[in-house]
Amino acid sequence: MSITKRFWISLVFSLPMLANMILIPFGWMLPGGDWTQLILTTVVMVVSAGPFIKSAWASFTKHHSNMDTLVAIGTATAYFYSIYAMATGQPVFFESAAFVTTFVLLGQVFEERMRNNASNAVEKLVNLQAKDAEVLRDGQYVRVPLEEVVSGDVLRVKPGQKIPVDGVIIKGSSSVDESMVTGESMPVEKTVDDAVIGSTINSNGTFLFKANKVGDQTMLAQIVELVKKAQNSHAPIQKLTDKVSDIFVPVVLIIAILTFLVWYVFLAASLANALIFAVSVVVIVCPCALGLATPTALMVGTGCGAKMGVLIKNGEVLEAVNDVKTVVFDKTGTITEGQPKVTDVVGDEQRVLTVAASLEEASEHPLAAAILKRAKALNLTGQTAQQFQAVEGKGVQAVLGGQTAVVGNHKLLADFKFDAAMEQREAALQDAGKTVVYVGVDDRIIGMIAIQDVPKETSKQAIADLKARGLKTVMLTGDNERVAKAVANEVGIDQVIADVLPSDKADHVQALQKSGKVAFVGDGINDAPALTVADVGIAMGSGTDVAIDAGGIVLVKNDLRDVDRALALSRKTFNRIKLNLFWAFIYNVLGIPVAAGLFFAVGLSLSPELAGLAMAFSSLSVVTSSVLLNKAKIETRARVA
Amino acid sequence: MVKVIVLIVGLVIIGFILWWFFGKHTVNAVSAESNGQTQQINIDVNGGYSPENVVLKKGVPAVLNFTRRDSSTCLDHVVFSDFGINQTLPKNEAQSIKIDTSKAGEYQWACGMDMFHGKLTIK
């Protein structure tokens, strides 16, 4: 029988007794008196409380005890004592057994609902999945169930449809709403060669894409897997409750017996009163609240993170975040875009870029890619270059429309005329940490192109947020000091450690750990050791799989501001866990003495019914407090200040 | 006189509780049945888990079949925190849980409220 049914039966059969209790002062009595009460309570005991007793007995035979042990002993004591009292003509308290059962079940009904509420983040993620897909089969687009899509299939997505799996666009373009997976609120423009994520929503264009990840390989599937693991992980703070829960129930039973003995034997209370105190003790304690305090908050916190695109892998990470003093960043791809971009063009921009683009067209150098991209953005088409020639260690040379043109590094300066105005600009660019490419025609340098791996737009804000939180920020990079310093100054990083060999990153993190816990933020394969060594490894979602595996927190949308959000969320969740545990402990610590009648002299005591009600609501309040975490605002300090 | 008897009985019960719950009671480890390709074991959920100490062979895909016969809400989920498994156990229905046995070690499982525990040894 379901808990809800047991609750309703218990309630219906308890109500007449409640009426009896309230109306006795007005002269109304339950017809049949004690006999009616006996019958009503027997029904409650058999139907509603029976399962508690069965479960308690089953665990007793295994040398275990739990919540049900307490409820069973409490209600059975009240019930059987009342039968004895009835037989010997003393006052009965059947209603206690019935009310306690009703309240406990009421608490469990709510609690079950709340627990489902707490854990449904994963379900919501899974439901994002598209059900079918339009796949190219034998030259025609046909609708097939999602399971039949294989890697390499070409799929068509129309406006308003869900993108079924992960892949790369091969034709068409559109803007895509990725908020459900990455938490990014703005639609993202996608065109040929851009990656699309399964389960995101295509808004205005139609495009074709080639599936590259299907089934449990898709980003969404991986996120679901991660969140599931996180939600069920163990936080170290739980070790305490693990220990307590093992001894909790037997200890409470002993306290209850002692309560009874003290009242009955030493304080000469009546048998009935001594029993009432003992039953109250058994009924008021709630080991469940202790057991639920951590897992429910963890579940809501990690689920909440998943919605924002912040994946916290487990409870251990969550707890470690709390003491982080220093945040260390990798530079390339983390603070910066990871791709060099043209930032300045000195000289006649059109001409300089045209010449450079014509010469670099065939090159695969990353700097060449930056130049070509900029030329394309300005709609400049290169001229046909002839007699290509690499100038050893300096650059490339070719003939363009009858003139000799050259593109290369500063070693070219030895052979070309370079005017003073340009020299000044050159110094400024280099001080700003930019790489300068020189463009020459005939015997003169006609211009320079400055290229830099620029910081992401959000990096500055992200660093400011962290600093507002009182954290020290450090940048680790393999680049030279000058380039590193320039970027650091631009985004506001406190300390720069440059010229770091990839293999030494972890050592530097360890050195920083001497002055407090360190979080490391990175994205590349070479960051993996540092991510592992750091107390909290934060991997950028755009990064390599290796880095994502090594990190304890993954930022899906590649926005550095999420570092601050991740820290804020972790702290909030951890504080909620602490609050829950505090409340659960305090409740039990205060509840037992009150129920045992320690404050009876000052008029403070609890009947078993009230104890049962308090118990039901203590575990309910813990779960509610966890669920409310969903509503908590995650604020970044800098914007508040 | 009555009070003295009650006191003695009370103390005896306390002693019994201490011995019953905190005394050393051996729990036998039970190995899963293996046919070389897979290994399986049925776990009865009733006031705890029996067996509650399960030994699995490393590298052989394993399935644990949990059947809950207890109506306690405490036992309605089984959680393997190391494997990210949180499975609901509808009453009187066998629920199969696949365990990745690629890494040797000792793993705990628990009920949804972390009150009942079981141990999984992979070797």
Coordinates of C-alpha atoms in Angstrom, one line a residue, chain A residues 1 3 6 51-52 54-56 58-69 108 111-112 115-116 119 225 228-234 238 241-242 245-251 253-254 257-258 260-261 264-269 287-288 290-292 295 299, chain B residues 2-4 6-11 13-27 44-52 68-88 91 108 110 112-117:
Chain A
M1 CA 0.0 0.0 0.0
I3 CA 2.3 5.9 1.8
R6 CA -1.7 4.7 4.5
P51 CA 4.5 -1.7 7.7
F52 CA 6.7 0.3 10.2
K54 CA 7.3 -5.1 9.9
S55 CA 10.3 -3.1 8.6
A56 CA 11.6 -2.5 12.1
A58 CA 13.2 -7.1 9.6
S59 CA 16.1 -4.7 10.4
F60 CA 16.2 -5.8 14.0
T61 CA 16.9 -9.4 13.0
K62 CA 19.8 -8.0 11.0
H63 CA 21.2 -6.0 14.0
H64 CA 20.1 -2.8 12.3
S65 CA 17.7 -0.1 13.4
N66 CA 16.2 2.9 11.7
M67 CA 13.5 5.5 11.7
D68 CA 10.8 2.8 11.5
T69 CA 12.2 1.1 14.7
Q108 CA 6.7 11.2 4.7
E111 CA 9.0 14.5 2.1
E112 CA 8.6 12.0 -0.8
R115 CA 12.7 14.5 -2.6
N116 CA 11.3 13.9 -6.1
S119 CA 16.1 15.0 -8.0
E225 CA 26.0 11.3 -16.7
K228 CA 23.9 12.0 -12.0
K229 CA 27.3 11.1 -10.6
A230 CA 27.5 14.5 -8.8
Q231 CA 24.1 14.3 -7.3
N232 CA 24.8 11.0 -5.7
S233 CA 28.3 11.6 -4.6
H234 CA 29.3 11.8 -1.0
Q238 CA 28.7 13.5 5.6
T241 CA 26.4 11.8 9.9
D242 CA 27.4 8.4 8.6
S245 CA 23.4 7.3 12.0
D246 CA 24.9 3.9 12.9
I247 CA 24.5 4.5 16.6
F248 CA 21.7 6.9 16.6
V249 CA 18.6 4.7 17.1
P250 CA 20.0 2.4 19.7
V251 CA 21.3 5.3 21.7
L253 CA 16.2 3.7 22.7
I254 CA 18.6 3.6 25.7
I257 CA 14.5 3.6 28.8
L258 CA 16.5 5.7 31.1
F260 CA 11.3 5.9 31.9
L261 CA 13.3 4.5 34.7
Y264 CA 9.0 5.9 37.3
V265 CA 11.6 4.6 39.8
F266 CA 13.3 7.8 41.1
L267 CA 10.7 10.6 40.6
A268 CA 7.7 8.4 41.5
A269 CA 5.7 9.4 38.5
P287 CA 17.7 10.5 12.3
C288 CA 16.2 11.1 8.8
L290 CA 20.4 14.1 9.5
G291 CA 20.6 11.6 6.7
L292 CA 18.8 13.9 4.3
P295 CA 22.3 14.5 -0.2
M299 CA 21.3 17.1 -5.4
Chain B
V2 CA 8.0 -3.5 42.0
K3 CA 10.3 -0.5 41.3
V4 CA 13.4 -2.5 41.9
V6 CA 11.4 -2.6 36.9
L7 CA 14.8 -1.0 37.3
I8 CA 16.6 -4.3 36.9
V9 CA 14.5 -5.2 33.8
G10 CA 15.2 -1.7 32.3
L11 CA 18.9 -2.1 32.8
I13 CA 17.1 -4.2 28.2
I14 CA 19.7 -1.5 27.9
G15 CA 22.4 -4.2 28.1
F16 CA 20.6 -6.2 25.5
I17 CA 20.4 -3.2 23.1
L18 CA 24.1 -2.5 23.5
W19 CA 25.0 -6.1 22.8
W20 CA 22.5 -6.6 20.0
F21 CA 23.3 -3.4 18.0
F22 CA 26.9 -2.7 19.0
G23 CA 28.3 -6.2 19.7
K24 CA 30.3 -7.9 17.1
H25 CA 28.1 -9.9 14.8
T26 CA 29.8 -11.5 11.8
V27 CA 28.4 -10.7 8.4
D44 CA 16.9 -9.0 -0.8
V45 CA 15.9 -5.6 0.6
N46 CA 14.0 -6.1 3.8
G47 CA 15.1 -4.1 6.9
G48 CA 18.5 -3.9 5.3
Y49 CA 20.2 -5.7 2.6
S50 CA 20.9 -9.4 2.5
P51 CA 23.5 -10.2 1.7
E52 CA 25.0 -6.8 2.6
R68 CA 12.5 -4.5 -2.0
R69 CA 10.0 -6.3 0.2
D70 CA 10.1 -3.6 2.9
S71 CA 7.6 -0.7 2.6
S72 CA 9.9 1.7 4.5
T73 CA 10.5 4.9 2.5
C74 CA 14.0 4.8 3.7
L75 CA 14.8 1.8 1.5
D76 CA 13.0 3.0 -1.6
H77 CA 16.2 4.1 -3.3
V78 CA 19.6 2.4 -3.5
V79 CA 22.6 4.7 -4.0
F80 CA 26.0 3.7 -5.3
S81 CA 27.8 7.1 -4.9
D82 CA 31.0 5.9 -6.5
F83 CA 29.1 4.8 -9.7
G84 CA 26.6 7.6 -9.9
I85 CA 23.7 5.2 -9.5
N86 CA 20.6 6.2 -7.7
Q87 CA 17.9 3.6 -8.5
T88 CA 14.4 3.6 -7.2
K91 CA 8.2 -2.7 -3.9
Q108 CA 29.7 1.3 -0.3
A110 CA 23.4 2.9 0.9
G112 CA 18.4 6.9 0.0
M113 CA 18.7 8.4 3.5
D114 CA 22.1 6.9 4.1
M115 CA 20.8 4.8 7.0
F116 CA 21.4 1.3 5.7
H117 CA 24.6 0.3 4.1

